[in-house]
PDB file of C-alpha atoms in Angstrom:
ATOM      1  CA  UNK A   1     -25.172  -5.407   8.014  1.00  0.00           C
ATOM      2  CA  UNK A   2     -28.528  -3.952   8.434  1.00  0.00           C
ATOM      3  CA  UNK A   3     -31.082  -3.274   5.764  1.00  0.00           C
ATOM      4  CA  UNK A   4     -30.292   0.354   4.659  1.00  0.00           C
ATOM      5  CA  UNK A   5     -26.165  -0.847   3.987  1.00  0.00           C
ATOM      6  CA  UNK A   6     -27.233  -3.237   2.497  1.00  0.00           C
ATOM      7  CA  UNK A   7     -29.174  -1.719  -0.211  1.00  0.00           C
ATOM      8  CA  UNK A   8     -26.673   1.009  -0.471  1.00  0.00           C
ATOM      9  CA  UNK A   9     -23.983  -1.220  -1.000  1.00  0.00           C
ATOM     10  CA  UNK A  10     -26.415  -3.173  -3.387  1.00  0.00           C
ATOM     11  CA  UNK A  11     -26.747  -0.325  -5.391  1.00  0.00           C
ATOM     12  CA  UNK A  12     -23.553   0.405  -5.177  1.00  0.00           C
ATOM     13  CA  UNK A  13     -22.455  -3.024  -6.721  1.00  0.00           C
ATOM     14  CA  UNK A  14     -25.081  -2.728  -9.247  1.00  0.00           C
ATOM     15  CA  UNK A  15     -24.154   0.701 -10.474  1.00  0.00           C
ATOM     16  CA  UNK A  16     -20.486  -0.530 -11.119  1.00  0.00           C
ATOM     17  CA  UNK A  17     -21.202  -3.395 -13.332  1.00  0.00           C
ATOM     18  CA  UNK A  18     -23.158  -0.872 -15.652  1.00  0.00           C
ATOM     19  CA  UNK A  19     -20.516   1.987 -15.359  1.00  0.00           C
ATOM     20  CA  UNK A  20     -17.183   0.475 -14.827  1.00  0.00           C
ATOM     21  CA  UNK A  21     -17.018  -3.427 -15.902  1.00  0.00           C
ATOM     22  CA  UNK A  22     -13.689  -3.221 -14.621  1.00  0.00           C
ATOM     23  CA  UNK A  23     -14.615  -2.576 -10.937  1.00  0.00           C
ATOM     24  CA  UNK A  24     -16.538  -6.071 -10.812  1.00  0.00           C
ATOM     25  CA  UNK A  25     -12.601  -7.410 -10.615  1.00  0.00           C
ATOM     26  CA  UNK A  26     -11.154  -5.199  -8.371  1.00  0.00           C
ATOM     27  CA  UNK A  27     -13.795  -6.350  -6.306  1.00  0.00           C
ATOM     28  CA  UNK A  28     -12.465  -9.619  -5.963  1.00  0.00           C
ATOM     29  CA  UNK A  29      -9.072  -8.131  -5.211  1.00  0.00           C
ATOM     30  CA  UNK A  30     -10.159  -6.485  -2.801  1.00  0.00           C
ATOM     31  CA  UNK A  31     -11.770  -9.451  -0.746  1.00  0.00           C
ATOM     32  CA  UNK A  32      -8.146 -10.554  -0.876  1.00  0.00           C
ATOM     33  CA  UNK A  33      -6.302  -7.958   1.869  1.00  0.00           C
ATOM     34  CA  UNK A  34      -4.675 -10.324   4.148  1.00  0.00           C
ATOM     35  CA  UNK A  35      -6.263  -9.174   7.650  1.00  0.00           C
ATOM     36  CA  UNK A  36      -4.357 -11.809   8.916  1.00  0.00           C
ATOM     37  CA  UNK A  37      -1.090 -10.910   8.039  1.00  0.00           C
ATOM     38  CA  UNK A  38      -1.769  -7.573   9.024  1.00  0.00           C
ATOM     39  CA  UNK A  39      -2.975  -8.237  12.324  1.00  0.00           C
ATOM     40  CA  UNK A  40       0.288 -10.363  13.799  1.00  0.00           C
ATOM     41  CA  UNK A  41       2.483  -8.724  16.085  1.00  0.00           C
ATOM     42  CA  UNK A  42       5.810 -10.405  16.171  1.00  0.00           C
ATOM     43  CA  UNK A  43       8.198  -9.832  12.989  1.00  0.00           C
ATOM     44  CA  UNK A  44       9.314 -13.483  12.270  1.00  0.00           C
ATOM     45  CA  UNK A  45       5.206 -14.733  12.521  1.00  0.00           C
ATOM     46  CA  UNK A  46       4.339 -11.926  10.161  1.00  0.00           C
ATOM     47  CA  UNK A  47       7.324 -12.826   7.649  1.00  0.00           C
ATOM     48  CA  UNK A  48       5.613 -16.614   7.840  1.00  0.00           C
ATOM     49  CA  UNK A  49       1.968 -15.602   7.308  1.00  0.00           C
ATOM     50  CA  UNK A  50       2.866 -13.976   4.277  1.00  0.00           C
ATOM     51  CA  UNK A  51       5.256 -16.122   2.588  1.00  0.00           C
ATOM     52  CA  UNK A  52       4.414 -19.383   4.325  1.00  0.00           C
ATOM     53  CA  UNK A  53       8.232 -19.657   5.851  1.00  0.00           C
ATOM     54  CA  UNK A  54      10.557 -17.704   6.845  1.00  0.00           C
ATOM     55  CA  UNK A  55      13.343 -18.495   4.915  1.00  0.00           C
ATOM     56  CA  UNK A  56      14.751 -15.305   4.242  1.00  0.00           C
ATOM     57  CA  UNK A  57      18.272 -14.144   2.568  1.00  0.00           C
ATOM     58  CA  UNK A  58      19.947 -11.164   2.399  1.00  0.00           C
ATOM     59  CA  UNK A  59      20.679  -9.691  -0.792  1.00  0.00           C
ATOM     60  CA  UNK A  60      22.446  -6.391  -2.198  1.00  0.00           C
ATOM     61  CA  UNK A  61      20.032  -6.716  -5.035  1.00  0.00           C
ATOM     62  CA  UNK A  62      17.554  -5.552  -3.106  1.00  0.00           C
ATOM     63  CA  UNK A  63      18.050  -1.681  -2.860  1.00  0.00           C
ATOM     64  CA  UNK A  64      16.092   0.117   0.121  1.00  0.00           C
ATOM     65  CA  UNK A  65      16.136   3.869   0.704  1.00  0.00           C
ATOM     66  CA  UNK A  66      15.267   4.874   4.268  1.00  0.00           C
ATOM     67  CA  UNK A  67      16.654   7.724   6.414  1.00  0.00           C
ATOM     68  CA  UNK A  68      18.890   7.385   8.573  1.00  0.00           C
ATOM     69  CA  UNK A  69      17.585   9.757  10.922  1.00  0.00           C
ATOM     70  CA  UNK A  70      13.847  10.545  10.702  1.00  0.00           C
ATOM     71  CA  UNK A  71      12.670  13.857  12.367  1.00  0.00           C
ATOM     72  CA  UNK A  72       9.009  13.111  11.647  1.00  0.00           C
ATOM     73  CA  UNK A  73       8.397   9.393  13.014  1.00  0.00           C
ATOM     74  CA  UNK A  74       4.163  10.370  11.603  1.00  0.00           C
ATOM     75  CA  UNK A  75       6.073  10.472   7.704  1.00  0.00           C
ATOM     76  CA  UNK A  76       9.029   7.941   6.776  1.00  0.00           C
ATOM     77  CA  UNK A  77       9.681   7.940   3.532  1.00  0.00           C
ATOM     78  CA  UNK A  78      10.998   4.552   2.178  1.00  0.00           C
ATOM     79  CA  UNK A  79      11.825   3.505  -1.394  1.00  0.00           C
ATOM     80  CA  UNK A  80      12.073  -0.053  -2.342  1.00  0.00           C
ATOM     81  CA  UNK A  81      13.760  -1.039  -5.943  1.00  0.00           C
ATOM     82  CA  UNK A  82      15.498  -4.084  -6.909  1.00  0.00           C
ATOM     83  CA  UNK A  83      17.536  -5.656  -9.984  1.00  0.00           C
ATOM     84  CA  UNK A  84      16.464  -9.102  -9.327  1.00  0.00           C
ATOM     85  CA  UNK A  85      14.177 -10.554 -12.059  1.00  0.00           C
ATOM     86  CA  UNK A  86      10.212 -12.315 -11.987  1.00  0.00           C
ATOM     87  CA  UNK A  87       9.581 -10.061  -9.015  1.00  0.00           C
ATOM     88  CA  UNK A  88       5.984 -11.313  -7.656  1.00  0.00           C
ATOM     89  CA  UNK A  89       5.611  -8.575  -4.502  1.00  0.00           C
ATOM     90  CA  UNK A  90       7.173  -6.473  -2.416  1.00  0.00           C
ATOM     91  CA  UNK A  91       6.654  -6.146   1.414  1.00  0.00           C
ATOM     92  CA  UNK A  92       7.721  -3.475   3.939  1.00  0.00           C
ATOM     93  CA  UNK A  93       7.875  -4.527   7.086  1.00  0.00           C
ATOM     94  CA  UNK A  94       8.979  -2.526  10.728  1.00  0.00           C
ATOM     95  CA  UNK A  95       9.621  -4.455  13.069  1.00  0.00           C
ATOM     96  CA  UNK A  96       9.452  -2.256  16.231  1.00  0.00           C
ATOM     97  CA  UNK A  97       5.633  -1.173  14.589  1.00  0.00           C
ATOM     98  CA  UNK A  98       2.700  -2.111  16.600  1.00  0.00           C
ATOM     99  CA  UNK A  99       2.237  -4.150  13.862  1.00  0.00           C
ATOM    100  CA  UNK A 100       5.233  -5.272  11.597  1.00  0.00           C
ATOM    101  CA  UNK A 101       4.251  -5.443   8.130  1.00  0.00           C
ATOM    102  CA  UNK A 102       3.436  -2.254   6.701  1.00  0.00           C
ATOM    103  CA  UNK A 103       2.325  -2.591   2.970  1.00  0.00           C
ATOM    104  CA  UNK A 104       2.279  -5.141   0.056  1.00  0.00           C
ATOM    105  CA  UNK A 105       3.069  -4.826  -3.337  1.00  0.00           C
ATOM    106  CA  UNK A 106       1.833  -7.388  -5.795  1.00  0.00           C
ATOM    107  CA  UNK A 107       3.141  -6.946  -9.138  1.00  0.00           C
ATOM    108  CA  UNK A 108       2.410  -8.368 -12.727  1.00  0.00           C
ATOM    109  CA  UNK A 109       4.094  -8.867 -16.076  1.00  0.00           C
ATOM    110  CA  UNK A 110       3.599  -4.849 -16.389  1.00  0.00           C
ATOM    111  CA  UNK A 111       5.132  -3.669 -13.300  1.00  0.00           C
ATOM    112  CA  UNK A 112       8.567  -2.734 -12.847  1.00  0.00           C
ATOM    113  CA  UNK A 113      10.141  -3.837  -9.472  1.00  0.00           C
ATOM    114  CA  UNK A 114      10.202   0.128  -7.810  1.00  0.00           C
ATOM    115  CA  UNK A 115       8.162   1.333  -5.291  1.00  0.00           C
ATOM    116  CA  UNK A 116       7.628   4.199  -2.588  1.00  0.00           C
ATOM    117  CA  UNK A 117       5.539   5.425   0.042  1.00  0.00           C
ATOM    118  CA  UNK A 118       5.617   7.328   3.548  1.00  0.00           C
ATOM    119  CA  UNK A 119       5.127   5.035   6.467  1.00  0.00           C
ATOM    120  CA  UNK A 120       4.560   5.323  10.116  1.00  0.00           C
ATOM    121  CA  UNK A 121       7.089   4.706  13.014  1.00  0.00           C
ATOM    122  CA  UNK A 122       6.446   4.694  16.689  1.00  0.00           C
ATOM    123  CA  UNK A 123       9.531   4.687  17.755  1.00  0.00           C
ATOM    124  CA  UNK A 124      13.034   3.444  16.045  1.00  0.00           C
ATOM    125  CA  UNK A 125      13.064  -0.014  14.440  1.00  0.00           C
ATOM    126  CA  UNK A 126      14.394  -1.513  11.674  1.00  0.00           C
ATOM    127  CA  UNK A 127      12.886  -1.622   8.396  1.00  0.00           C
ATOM    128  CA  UNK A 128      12.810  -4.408   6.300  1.00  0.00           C
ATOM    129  CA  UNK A 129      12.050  -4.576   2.297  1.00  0.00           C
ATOM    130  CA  UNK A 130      11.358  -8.025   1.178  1.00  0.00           C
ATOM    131  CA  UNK A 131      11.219  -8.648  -2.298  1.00  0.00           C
ATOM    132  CA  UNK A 132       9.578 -12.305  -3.685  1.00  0.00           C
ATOM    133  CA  UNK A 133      11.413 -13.540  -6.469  1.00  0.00           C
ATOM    134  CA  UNK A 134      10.311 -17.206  -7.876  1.00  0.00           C
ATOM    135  CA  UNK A 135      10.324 -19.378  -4.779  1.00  0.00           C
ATOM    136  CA  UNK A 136      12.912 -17.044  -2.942  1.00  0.00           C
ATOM    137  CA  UNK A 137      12.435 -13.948  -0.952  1.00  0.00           C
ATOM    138  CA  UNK A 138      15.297 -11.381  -0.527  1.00  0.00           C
ATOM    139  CA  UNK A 139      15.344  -9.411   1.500  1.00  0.00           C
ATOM    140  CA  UNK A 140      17.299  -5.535   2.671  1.00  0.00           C
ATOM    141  CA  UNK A 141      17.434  -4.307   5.941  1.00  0.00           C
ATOM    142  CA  UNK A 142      18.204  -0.771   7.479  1.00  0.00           C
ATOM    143  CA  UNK A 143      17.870   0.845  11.074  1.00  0.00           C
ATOM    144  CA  UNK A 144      15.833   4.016  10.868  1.00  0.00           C
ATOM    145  CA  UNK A 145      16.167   6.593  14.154  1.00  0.00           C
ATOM    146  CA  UNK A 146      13.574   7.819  14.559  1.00  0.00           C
ATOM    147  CA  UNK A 147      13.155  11.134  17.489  1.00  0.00           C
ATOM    148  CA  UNK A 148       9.406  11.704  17.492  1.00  0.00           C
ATOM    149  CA  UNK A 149       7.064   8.958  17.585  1.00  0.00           C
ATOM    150  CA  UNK A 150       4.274   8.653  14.477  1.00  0.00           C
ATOM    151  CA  UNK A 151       1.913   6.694  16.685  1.00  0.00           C
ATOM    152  CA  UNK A 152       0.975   8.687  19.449  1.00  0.00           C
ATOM    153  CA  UNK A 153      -1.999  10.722  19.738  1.00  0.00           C
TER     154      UNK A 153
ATOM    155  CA  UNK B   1     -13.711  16.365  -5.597  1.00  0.00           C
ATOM    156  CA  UNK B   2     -11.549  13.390  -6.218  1.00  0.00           C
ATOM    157  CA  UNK B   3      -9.459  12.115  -3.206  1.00  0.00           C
ATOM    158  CA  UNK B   4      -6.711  11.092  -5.850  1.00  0.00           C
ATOM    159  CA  UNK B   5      -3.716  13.278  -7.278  1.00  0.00           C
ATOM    160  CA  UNK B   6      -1.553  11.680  -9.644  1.00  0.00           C
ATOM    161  CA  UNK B   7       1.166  12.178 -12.011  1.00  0.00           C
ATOM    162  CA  UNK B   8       2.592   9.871 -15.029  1.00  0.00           C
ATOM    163  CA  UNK B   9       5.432  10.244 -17.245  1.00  0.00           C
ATOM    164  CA  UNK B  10       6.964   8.317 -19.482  1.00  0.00           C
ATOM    165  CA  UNK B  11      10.843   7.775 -20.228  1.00  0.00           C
ATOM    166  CA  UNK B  12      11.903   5.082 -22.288  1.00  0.00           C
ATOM    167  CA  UNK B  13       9.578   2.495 -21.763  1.00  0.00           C
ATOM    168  CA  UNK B  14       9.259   3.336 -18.507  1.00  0.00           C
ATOM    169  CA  UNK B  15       6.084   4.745 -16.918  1.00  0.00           C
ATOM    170  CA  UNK B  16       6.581   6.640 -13.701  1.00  0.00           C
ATOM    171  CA  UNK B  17       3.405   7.473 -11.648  1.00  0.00           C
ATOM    172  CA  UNK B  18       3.150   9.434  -8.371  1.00  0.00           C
ATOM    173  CA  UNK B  19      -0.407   9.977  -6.280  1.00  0.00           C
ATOM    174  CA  UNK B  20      -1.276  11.175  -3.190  1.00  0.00           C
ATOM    175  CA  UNK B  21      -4.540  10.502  -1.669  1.00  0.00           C
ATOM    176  CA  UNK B  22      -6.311  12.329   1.060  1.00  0.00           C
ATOM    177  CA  UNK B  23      -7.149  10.161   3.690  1.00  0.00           C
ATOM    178  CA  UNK B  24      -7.004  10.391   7.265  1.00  0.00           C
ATOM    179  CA  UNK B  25      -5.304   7.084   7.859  1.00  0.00           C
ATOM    180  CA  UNK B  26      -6.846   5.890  11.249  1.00  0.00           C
ATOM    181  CA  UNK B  27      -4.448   3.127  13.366  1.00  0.00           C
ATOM    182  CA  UNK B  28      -7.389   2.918  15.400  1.00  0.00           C
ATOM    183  CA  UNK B  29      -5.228   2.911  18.336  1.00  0.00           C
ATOM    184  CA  UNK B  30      -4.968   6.943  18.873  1.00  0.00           C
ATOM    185  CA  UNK B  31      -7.441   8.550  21.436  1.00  0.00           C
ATOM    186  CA  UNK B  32      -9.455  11.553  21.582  1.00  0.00           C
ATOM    187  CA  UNK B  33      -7.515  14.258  23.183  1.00  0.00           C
ATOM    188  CA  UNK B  34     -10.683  15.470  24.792  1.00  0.00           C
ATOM    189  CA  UNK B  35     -12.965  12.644  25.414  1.00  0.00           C
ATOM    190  CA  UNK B  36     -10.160  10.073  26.098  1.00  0.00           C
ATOM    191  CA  UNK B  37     -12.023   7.452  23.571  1.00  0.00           C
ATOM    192  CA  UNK B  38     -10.192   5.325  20.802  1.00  0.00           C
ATOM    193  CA  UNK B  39     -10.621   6.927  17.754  1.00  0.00           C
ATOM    194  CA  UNK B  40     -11.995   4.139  14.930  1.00  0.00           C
ATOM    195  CA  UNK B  41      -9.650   2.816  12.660  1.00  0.00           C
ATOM    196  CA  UNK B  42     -10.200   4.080   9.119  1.00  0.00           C
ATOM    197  CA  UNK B  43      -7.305   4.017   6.414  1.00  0.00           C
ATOM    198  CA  UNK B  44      -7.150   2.498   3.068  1.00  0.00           C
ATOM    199  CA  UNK B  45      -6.890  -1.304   2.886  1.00  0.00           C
ATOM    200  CA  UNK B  46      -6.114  -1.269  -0.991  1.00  0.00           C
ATOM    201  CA  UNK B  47      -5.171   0.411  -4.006  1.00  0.00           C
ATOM    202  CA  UNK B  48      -5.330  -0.873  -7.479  1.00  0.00           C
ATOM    203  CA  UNK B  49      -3.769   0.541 -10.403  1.00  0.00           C
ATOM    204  CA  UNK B  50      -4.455  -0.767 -14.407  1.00  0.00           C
ATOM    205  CA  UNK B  51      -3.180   0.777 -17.935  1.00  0.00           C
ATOM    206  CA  UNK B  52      -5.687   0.338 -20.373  1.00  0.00           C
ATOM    207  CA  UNK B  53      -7.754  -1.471 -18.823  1.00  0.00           C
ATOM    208  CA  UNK B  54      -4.669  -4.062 -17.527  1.00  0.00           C
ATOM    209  CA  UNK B  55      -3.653  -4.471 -13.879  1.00  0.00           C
ATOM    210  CA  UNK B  56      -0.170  -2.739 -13.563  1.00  0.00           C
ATOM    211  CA  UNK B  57      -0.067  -3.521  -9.564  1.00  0.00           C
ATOM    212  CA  UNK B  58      -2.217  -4.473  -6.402  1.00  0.00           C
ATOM    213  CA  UNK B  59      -1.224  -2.572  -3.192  1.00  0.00           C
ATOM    214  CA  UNK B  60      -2.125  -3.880  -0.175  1.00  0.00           C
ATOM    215  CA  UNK B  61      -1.983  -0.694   2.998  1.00  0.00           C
ATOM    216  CA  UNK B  62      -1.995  -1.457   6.870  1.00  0.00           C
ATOM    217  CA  UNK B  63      -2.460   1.319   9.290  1.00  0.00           C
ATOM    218  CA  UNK B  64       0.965   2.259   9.485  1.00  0.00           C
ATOM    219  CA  UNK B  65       0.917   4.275   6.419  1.00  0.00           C
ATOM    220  CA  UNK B  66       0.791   7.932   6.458  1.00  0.00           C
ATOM    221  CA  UNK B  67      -1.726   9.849   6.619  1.00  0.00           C
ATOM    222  CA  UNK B  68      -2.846  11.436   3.351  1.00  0.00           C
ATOM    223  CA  UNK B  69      -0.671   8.621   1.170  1.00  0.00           C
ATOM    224  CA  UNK B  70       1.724   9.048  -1.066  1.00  0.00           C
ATOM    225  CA  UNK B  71       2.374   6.242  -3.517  1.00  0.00           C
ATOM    226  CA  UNK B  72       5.167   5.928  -6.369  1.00  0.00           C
ATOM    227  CA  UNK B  73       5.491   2.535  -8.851  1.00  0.00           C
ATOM    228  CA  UNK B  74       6.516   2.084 -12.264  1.00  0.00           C
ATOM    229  CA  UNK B  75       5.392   0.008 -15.154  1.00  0.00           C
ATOM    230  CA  UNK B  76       6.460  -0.767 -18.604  1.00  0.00           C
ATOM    231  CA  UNK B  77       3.923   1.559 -20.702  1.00  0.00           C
ATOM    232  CA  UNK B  78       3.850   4.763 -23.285  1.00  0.00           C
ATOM    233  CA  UNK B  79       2.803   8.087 -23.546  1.00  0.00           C
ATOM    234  CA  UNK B  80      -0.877   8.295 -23.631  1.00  0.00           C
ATOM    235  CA  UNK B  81      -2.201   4.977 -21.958  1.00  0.00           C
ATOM    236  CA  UNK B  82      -4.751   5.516 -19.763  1.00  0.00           C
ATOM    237  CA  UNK B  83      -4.165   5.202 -15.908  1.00  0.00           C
ATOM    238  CA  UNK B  84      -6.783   3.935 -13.366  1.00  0.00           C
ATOM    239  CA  UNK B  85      -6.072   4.396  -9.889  1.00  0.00           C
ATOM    240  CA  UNK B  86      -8.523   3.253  -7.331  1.00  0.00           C
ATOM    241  CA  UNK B  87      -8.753   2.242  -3.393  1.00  0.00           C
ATOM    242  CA  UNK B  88     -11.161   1.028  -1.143  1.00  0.00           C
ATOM    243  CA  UNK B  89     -10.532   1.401   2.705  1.00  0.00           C
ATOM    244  CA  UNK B  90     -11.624  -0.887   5.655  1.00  0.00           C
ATOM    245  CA  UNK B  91     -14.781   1.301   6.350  1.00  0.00           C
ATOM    246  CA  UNK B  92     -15.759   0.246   2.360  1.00  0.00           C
ATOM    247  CA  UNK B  93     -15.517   4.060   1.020  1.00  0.00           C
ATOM    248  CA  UNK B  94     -14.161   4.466  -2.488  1.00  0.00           C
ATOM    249  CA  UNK B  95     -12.662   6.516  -4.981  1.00  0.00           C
ATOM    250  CA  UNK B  96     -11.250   5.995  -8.370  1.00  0.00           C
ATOM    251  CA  UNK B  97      -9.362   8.342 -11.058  1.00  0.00           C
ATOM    252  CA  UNK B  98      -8.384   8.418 -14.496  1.00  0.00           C
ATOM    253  CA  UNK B  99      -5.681   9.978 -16.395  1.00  0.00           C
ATOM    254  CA  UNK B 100      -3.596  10.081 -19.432  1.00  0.00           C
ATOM    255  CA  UNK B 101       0.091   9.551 -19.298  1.00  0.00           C
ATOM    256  CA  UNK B 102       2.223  12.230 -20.206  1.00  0.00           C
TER     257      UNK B 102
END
């Protein structure tokens, strides 16, 4: 970090704990993105750097909405929902992705367990939702086709 | 202007929020049609969303999202709380936004 980031990002910090007390936490959360996790390349190491273990079981409780077929590989849409109860996070993970998990959702007492975003896909994989639930995770898998890449450049 | 477009509505109980974000969602691993070079991976590392002033969820985003995000969750809330949605991405740019829901 050289000097002139540093007193932007200084000043930066300082201006949020006058304006927005709130950011001073977020902060913290933010330290907390698991590069690691992130980084892996190989599905089953991925599943254990997030959850420790890789003990995972299949469950029709978990409900995940993927196309089939997706035209644009550069904009999957996938919805993730689930009936299960004391739902700590949910993780999207594609396995034929450069790398496999995609996005994590940590929840609180406030959320309820439904989520959705677009994703990238190189090339056609499947896509696994993995919801935590107490000391169990759950998990719903489904092959998306997809017939242009989202990678390429 | 504010990177952030959201939506909220509540239905019994049940607060439904949709944003999109523009952002150009970097893997880093693309090159430069012209020059051949990697292009530097920028996209947003994390989003953060509270309801008066208590965290509703904590997204974490890898490169393989799409460009310009969109993001749906829901959380148990009412008609008028007020929604903060906020993300940082790995090159440390921010942007935050407020609403009421509807």
């Amino acid at each position: 970090m050289n000097r002139r980031n540093f007193i932007k990002n200084s000043m930066l910090f300082a201006g949020s704990l006058v304006a927005i007390p709130s950011l001073i936490v977020s902060k913290k959360a933010y330290a907390a993105w698991p590069k690691k996790s992130f980084d892996i390349k190989d599905l089953t190491e991925s599943v254990s750097s997030v959850y420790g273990h890789s003990n995972l079981e299949e469950s029709s409780k978990v409900k995940l909405k993927a196309p089939e077929i997706a035209e644009n590989g550069a904009i999957v849409p996938i919805n993730v929902s689930t009936t299960l109860d004391n739902v700590e996070s949910i993780m999207i993970f594609v396995e034929n992705n450069p790398q496999p998990l995609s996005s994590g959702y940590k929840l609180t007492s406030l959320s309820e367990p439904s989520i959705g975003t677009r994703l990238k896909m190189g090339k056609t994989s499947n896509v696994m939702a993995a919801v935590k639930s107490g000391d169990k995770v759950y998990t719903s898998t489904q092959e998306v086709k997809v017939t242009i890449g989202g990678c390429g450049g | 202007m504010s990177t952030i477009k959201m939506r909220s509505k509540e239905s019994n109980g049940v607060v439904t929020v949709k944003a999109l974000i523009k952002h150009p969602m970097e893997t880093g691993q693309r090159k430069d049609k012209k020059t051949g070079d990697l292009i530097p991976a920028h996209y947003i590392q994390e989003v953060h969303s509270k309801a008066n002033g208590k965290d509703v969820i904590t997204i974490y985003w890898g490169p393989a999202v799409s460009k310009n995000p969109y993001l749906t969750f829901k959380y148990k809330g009412n008609k008028g709380d007020n929604l903060e949605i906020s993300w940082v991405d790995n090159q440390g740019n921010r942007d935050s936004k407020t609403g009421t829901v509807k």
